[in-house]
């Protein structure tokens, strides 16, 4: 399971670095990458937000 989490973390970081927070979150949500969207929120410092 930790491999999946690490994969989500890497994707989230890459999206944020290349697109910025808002666009990265948009891309993750549009592609139904909910684990990646959660990591984007976590990396941005937001707490307690769940993506559905």
mmCIF file of C-alpha atoms in Angstrom:
data_model
loop_
_atom_site.group_PDB
_atom_site.id
_atom_site.type_symbol
_atom_site.label_atom_id
_atom_site.label_comp_id
_atom_site.label_asym_id
_atom_site.label_seq_id
_atom_site.Cartn_x
_atom_site.Cartn_y
_atom_site.Cartn_z
ATOM 1 C CA UNK A 1 0.000 0.000 0.000
ATOM 2 C CA UNK A 2 2.838 2.418 0.733
ATOM 3 C CA UNK A 3 3.939 2.108 -2.894
ATOM 4 C CA UNK A 4 0.609 3.531 -4.004
ATOM 5 C CA UNK A 5 0.866 6.397 -1.540
ATOM 6 C CA UNK A 6 4.384 7.181 -2.736
ATOM 7 C CA UNK A 7 3.118 7.115 -6.325
ATOM 8 C CA UNK A 8 0.306 9.558 -5.456
ATOM 9 C CA UNK A 9 2.782 11.812 -3.655
ATOM 10 C CA UNK A 10 5.094 11.863 -6.651
ATOM 11 C CA UNK A 11 2.284 12.620 -9.084
ATOM 12 C CA UNK A 12 0.890 15.346 -6.841
ATOM 13 C CA UNK A 13 4.282 16.999 -6.430
ATOM 14 C CA UNK A 14 4.966 16.835 -10.163
ATOM 15 C CA UNK A 15 1.583 18.350 -11.026
ATOM 16 C CA UNK A 16 2.009 21.166 -8.505
ATOM 17 C CA UNK A 17 5.529 21.979 -9.728
ATOM 18 C CA UNK A 18 4.479 22.034 -13.377
ATOM 19 C CA UNK A 19 0.964 23.449 -13.210
ATOM 20 C CA UNK A 20 0.571 25.200 -9.881
ATOM 21 C CA UNK A 21 -1.811 24.226 -7.098
ATOM 22 C CA UNK A 22 -5.166 25.178 -8.654
ATOM 23 C CA UNK A 23 -4.512 23.611 -12.055
ATOM 24 C CA UNK A 24 -2.976 20.500 -10.501
ATOM 25 C CA UNK A 25 -6.065 20.004 -8.366
ATOM 26 C CA UNK A 26 -8.313 20.549 -11.378
ATOM 27 C CA UNK A 27 -6.421 17.969 -13.444
ATOM 28 C CA UNK A 28 -6.506 15.416 -10.621
ATOM 29 C CA UNK A 29 -10.236 15.878 -10.085
ATOM 30 C CA UNK A 30 -11.074 15.772 -13.802
ATOM 31 C CA UNK A 31 -9.219 12.482 -14.146
ATOM 32 C CA UNK A 32 -10.795 11.021 -10.984
ATOM 33 C CA UNK A 33 -7.355 10.737 -9.363
ATOM 34 C CA UNK A 34 -8.786 11.139 -5.878
ATOM 35 C CA UNK A 35 -5.692 9.877 -4.082
ATOM 36 C CA UNK A 36 -3.585 12.382 -6.012
ATOM 37 C CA UNK A 37 -6.079 15.168 -5.237
ATOM 38 C CA UNK A 38 -5.854 14.298 -1.534
ATOM 39 C CA UNK A 39 -2.062 14.516 -1.722
ATOM 40 C CA UNK A 40 -2.294 17.895 -3.463
ATOM 41 C CA UNK A 41 -4.461 19.135 -0.605
ATOM 42 C CA UNK A 42 -2.039 17.694 1.940
ATOM 43 C CA UNK A 43 0.966 19.263 0.243
ATOM 44 C CA UNK A 44 -0.785 22.622 0.095
ATOM 45 C CA UNK A 45 -1.280 22.532 3.862
ATOM 46 C CA UNK A 46 -5.065 22.234 3.817
ATOM 47 C CA UNK A 47 -6.382 20.004 6.571
ATOM 48 C CA UNK A 48 -9.604 18.057 6.705
ATOM 49 C CA UNK A 49 -10.697 18.504 3.103
ATOM 50 C CA UNK A 50 -12.032 15.425 1.374
ATOM 51 C CA UNK A 51 -12.400 15.222 -2.385
ATOM 52 C CA UNK A 52 -15.468 13.435 -3.744
#
